[in-house]
PDB file of C-alpha atoms in Angstrom:
ATOM      1  CA  MET A   1       6.456  19.472  -8.093  1.00  0.00           C
ATOM      2  CA  ASP A   2       9.305  19.168  -5.675  1.00  0.00           C
ATOM      3  CA  LYS A   3       7.549  17.145  -3.024  1.00  0.00           C
ATOM      4  CA  LYS A   4       8.732  13.498  -2.789  1.00  0.00           C
ATOM      5  CA  ALA A   5       5.805  11.214  -2.435  1.00  0.00           C
ATOM      6  CA  THR A   6       5.845   8.865   0.677  1.00  0.00           C
ATOM      7  CA  ILE A   7       4.764   5.220   0.192  1.00  0.00           C
ATOM      8  CA  LEU A   8       4.127   2.881   3.167  1.00  0.00           C
ATOM      9  CA  CYS A   9       4.353  -0.890   2.296  1.00  0.00           C
ATOM     10  CA  VAL A  10       2.635  -3.397   4.780  1.00  0.00           C
ATOM     11  CA  ASP A  11       3.460  -7.086   4.631  1.00  0.00           C
ATOM     12  CA  ASP A  12       4.347  -9.639   7.211  1.00  0.00           C
ATOM     13  CA  GLU A  13       6.988 -11.156   4.774  1.00  0.00           C
ATOM     14  CA  GLU A  14      10.307  -9.119   5.009  1.00  0.00           C
ATOM     15  CA  ASN A  15      11.416 -10.418   1.595  1.00  0.00           C
ATOM     16  CA  VAL A  16       8.349  -8.728  -0.081  1.00  0.00           C
ATOM     17  CA  LEU A  17       9.072  -5.529   1.669  1.00  0.00           C
ATOM     18  CA  HIS A  18      12.800  -5.674   0.421  1.00  0.00           C
ATOM     19  CA  SER A  19      11.497  -6.459  -3.117  1.00  0.00           C
ATOM     20  CA  ILE A  20       9.174  -3.602  -3.182  1.00  0.00           C
ATOM     21  CA  LYS A  21      11.802  -1.292  -1.808  1.00  0.00           C
ATOM     22  CA  ARG A  22      14.289  -2.396  -4.623  1.00  0.00           C
ATOM     23  CA  THR A  23      11.679  -1.882  -7.170  1.00  0.00           C
ATOM     24  CA  LEU A  24      10.856   1.600  -6.023  1.00  0.00           C
ATOM     25  CA  ALA A  25      14.526   2.398  -5.688  1.00  0.00           C
ATOM     26  CA  MET A  26      14.888   3.884  -9.070  1.00  0.00           C
ATOM     27  CA  GLU A  27      11.765   6.223  -8.594  1.00  0.00           C
ATOM     28  CA  LYS A  28      12.010   9.374  -6.351  1.00  0.00           C
ATOM     29  CA  TYR A  29       9.811   7.990  -3.560  1.00  0.00           C
ATOM     30  CA  ASN A  30      10.465   7.924   0.154  1.00  0.00           C
ATOM     31  CA  VAL A  31       9.554   4.215   1.049  1.00  0.00           C
ATOM     32  CA  LEU A  32       8.621   3.230   4.525  1.00  0.00           C
ATOM     33  CA  THR A  33       7.850  -0.368   5.575  1.00  0.00           C
ATOM     34  CA  ALA A  34       5.933  -2.229   8.308  1.00  0.00           C
ATOM     35  CA  THR A  35       5.662  -5.940   9.000  1.00  0.00           C
ATOM     36  CA  SER A  36       2.090  -5.582  10.467  1.00  0.00           C
ATOM     37  CA  GLY A  37      -0.972  -3.601  10.279  1.00  0.00           C
ATOM     38  CA  ALA A  38      -0.446  -2.430  13.818  1.00  0.00           C
ATOM     39  CA  GLN A  39       2.983  -1.170  12.890  1.00  0.00           C
ATOM     40  CA  GLY A  40       1.667   0.524   9.760  1.00  0.00           C
ATOM     41  CA  LEU A  41      -0.751   2.361  11.859  1.00  0.00           C
ATOM     42  CA  GLU A  42       1.825   3.610  14.250  1.00  0.00           C
ATOM     43  CA  ILE A  43       3.852   4.840  11.511  1.00  0.00           C
ATOM     44  CA  LEU A  44       0.820   6.632  10.005  1.00  0.00           C
ATOM     45  CA  LYS A  45       0.532   8.533  13.321  1.00  0.00           C
ATOM     46  CA  THR A  46       3.804  10.135  12.860  1.00  0.00           C
ATOM     47  CA  GLU A  47       4.431  10.263   8.992  1.00  0.00           C
ATOM     48  CA  GLU A  48       2.580  11.959   6.238  1.00  0.00           C
ATOM     49  CA  VAL A  49       1.961   9.163   3.703  1.00  0.00           C
ATOM     50  CA  ASP A  50       0.643   9.664   0.376  1.00  0.00           C
ATOM     51  CA  LEU A  51       0.017   6.022  -0.629  1.00  0.00           C
ATOM     52  CA  VAL A  52      -0.255   2.579   1.135  1.00  0.00           C
ATOM     53  CA  ILE A  53       0.292  -0.645  -0.406  1.00  0.00           C
ATOM     54  CA  SER A  54      -0.817  -3.617   1.848  1.00  0.00           C
ATOM     55  CA  ASP A  55      -0.678  -7.361   1.704  1.00  0.00           C
ATOM     56  CA  GLN A  56      -4.202  -8.873   2.386  1.00  0.00           C
ATOM     57  CA  LYS A  57      -3.174 -12.064   4.408  1.00  0.00           C
ATOM     58  CA  MET A  58      -1.301 -11.088   7.523  1.00  0.00           C
ATOM     59  CA  PRO A  59      -1.729 -12.376  11.137  1.00  0.00           C
ATOM     60  CA  ASN A  60      -3.683 -10.372  13.690  1.00  0.00           C
ATOM     61  CA  MET A  61      -5.065  -7.764  11.274  1.00  0.00           C
ATOM     62  CA  SER A  62      -6.021  -8.489   7.655  1.00  0.00           C
ATOM     63  CA  GLY A  63      -4.906  -6.163   4.920  1.00  0.00           C
ATOM     64  CA  HIS A  64      -8.782  -5.081   4.240  1.00  0.00           C
ATOM     65  CA  GLU A  65      -9.116  -4.386   8.001  1.00  0.00           C
ATOM     66  CA  PHE A  66      -5.891  -2.372   7.972  1.00  0.00           C
ATOM     67  CA  LEU A  67      -6.866  -0.418   4.837  1.00  0.00           C
ATOM     68  CA  LYS A  68     -10.460   0.246   6.515  1.00  0.00           C
ATOM     69  CA  ILE A  69      -8.690   1.884   9.377  1.00  0.00           C
ATOM     70  CA  VAL A  70      -6.466   3.878   6.997  1.00  0.00           C
ATOM     71  CA  ARG A  71      -9.486   5.080   4.978  1.00  0.00           C
ATOM     72  CA  GLU A  72     -11.242   6.226   8.182  1.00  0.00           C
ATOM     73  CA  ASN A  73      -8.252   7.988   9.699  1.00  0.00           C
ATOM     74  CA  HIS A  74      -6.402   9.093   6.439  1.00  0.00           C
ATOM     75  CA  PRO A  75      -9.012   9.354   3.742  1.00  0.00           C
ATOM     76  CA  GLU A  76      -6.664  11.285   1.529  1.00  0.00           C
ATOM     77  CA  CYS A  77      -4.144   8.531   1.352  1.00  0.00           C
ATOM     78  CA  ILE A  78      -4.298   6.343  -1.690  1.00  0.00           C
ATOM     79  CA  ARG A  79      -4.692   2.531  -0.978  1.00  0.00           C
ATOM     80  CA  ILE A  80      -3.453  -0.412  -3.068  1.00  0.00           C
ATOM     81  CA  MET A  81      -3.902  -4.139  -2.015  1.00  0.00           C
ATOM     82  CA  LEU A  82      -1.229  -6.722  -2.911  1.00  0.00           C
ATOM     83  CA  SER A  83      -1.954 -10.223  -2.406  1.00  0.00           C
ATOM     84  CA  GLY A  84      -0.989 -13.797  -3.415  1.00  0.00           C
ATOM     85  CA  PHE A  85      -4.526 -15.073  -2.393  1.00  0.00           C
ATOM     86  CA  SER A  86      -7.435 -14.191  -4.773  1.00  0.00           C
ATOM     87  CA  ASP A  87     -10.179 -14.739  -2.288  1.00  0.00           C
ATOM     88  CA  PHE A  88     -13.026 -12.932  -3.782  1.00  0.00           C
ATOM     89  CA  GLU A  89     -14.742 -12.029  -0.518  1.00  0.00           C
ATOM     90  CA  SER A  90     -11.635 -10.347   0.763  1.00  0.00           C
ATOM     91  CA  LEU A  91     -11.198  -8.519  -2.386  1.00  0.00           C
ATOM     92  CA  VAL A  92     -14.660  -7.179  -2.102  1.00  0.00           C
ATOM     93  CA  LYS A  93     -14.190  -6.218   1.455  1.00  0.00           C
ATOM     94  CA  ALA A  94     -10.995  -4.341   0.585  1.00  0.00           C
ATOM     95  CA  VAL A  95     -12.876  -2.532  -2.347  1.00  0.00           C
ATOM     96  CA  ASN A  96     -15.743  -1.755  -0.233  1.00  0.00           C
ATOM     97  CA  ASP A  97     -14.426  -0.988   3.248  1.00  0.00           C
ATOM     98  CA  GLY A  98     -10.943   0.080   2.448  1.00  0.00           C
ATOM     99  CA  GLU A  99     -11.763   1.712  -0.871  1.00  0.00           C
ATOM    100  CA  ILE A 100      -8.595   0.526  -2.536  1.00  0.00           C
ATOM    101  CA  ILE A 101      -7.908   1.949  -6.121  1.00  0.00           C
ATOM    102  CA  ARG A 102      -6.084  -1.292  -7.136  1.00  0.00           C
ATOM    103  CA  PHE A 103      -5.571  -4.853  -6.408  1.00  0.00           C
ATOM    104  CA  ILE A 104      -2.376  -6.355  -7.577  1.00  0.00           C
ATOM    105  CA  SER A 105      -1.414 -10.128  -7.451  1.00  0.00           C
ATOM    106  CA  LYS A 106       1.582 -11.552  -6.212  1.00  0.00           C
ATOM    107  CA  PRO A 107       4.017 -12.223  -7.887  1.00  0.00           C
ATOM    108  CA  TRP A 108       3.639  -8.723  -9.254  1.00  0.00           C
ATOM    109  CA  ASP A 109       5.160  -7.159 -12.432  1.00  0.00           C
ATOM    110  CA  ASN A 110       7.659  -4.411 -11.300  1.00  0.00           C
ATOM    111  CA  LYS A 111       6.695  -2.412 -14.293  1.00  0.00           C
ATOM    112  CA  GLU A 112       2.949  -2.672 -13.716  1.00  0.00           C
ATOM    113  CA  LEU A 113       3.530  -1.823  -9.934  1.00  0.00           C
ATOM    114  CA  THR A 114       5.667   1.314 -10.692  1.00  0.00           C
ATOM    115  CA  ASN A 115       3.058   2.497 -13.304  1.00  0.00           C
ATOM    116  CA  VAL A 116       0.152   1.924 -11.049  1.00  0.00           C
ATOM    117  CA  ILE A 117       1.836   3.895  -8.217  1.00  0.00           C
ATOM    118  CA  ARG A 118       2.964   6.697 -10.772  1.00  0.00           C
ATOM    119  CA  ILE A 119      -0.531   7.024 -12.141  1.00  0.00           C
ATOM    120  CA  ALA A 120      -2.251   7.118  -8.817  1.00  0.00           C
ATOM    121  CA  LEU A 121       0.065   9.680  -7.345  1.00  0.00           C
ATOM    122  CA  GLU A 122      -0.200  12.005 -10.482  1.00  0.00           C
ATOM    123  CA  ARG A 123      -4.086  11.738 -10.555  1.00  0.00           C
ATOM    124  CA  ASN A 124      -3.761  12.960  -6.787  1.00  0.00           C
ATOM    125  CA  MET A 125      -1.087  15.653  -7.814  1.00  0.00           C
ATOM    126  CA  ILE A 126       1.164  14.321  -5.263  1.00  0.00           C
ATOM    127  CA  TYR A 127       4.150  13.641  -7.586  1.00  0.00           C
TER     128      TYR A 127
END
């Protein structure tokens, strides 16, 4: 398939966004970034996004709140949560409300992250 998958990464920490972009640079993805859930939602209004990776702990809008809105407005978009906080209640909300396909802890393993993304996109026949 010739389509280049578009991935949106949402995290309030710029260094995390740069690390993810660097990790995915070798892959053939179009990577967009947002520093807040609100900014991520604005991007989703204008861009066709195949997969979203969101941090859980962000100011103003948590990751599970953001992913719930993504699920409601863009149900075809694959959702992954990335977080350094393993708060069980937040994880349950992300799974139930945002219907995430995977939770990845920070610090993440680059190989695991790229494999999870590749497999998720292949299963959805996007890449």
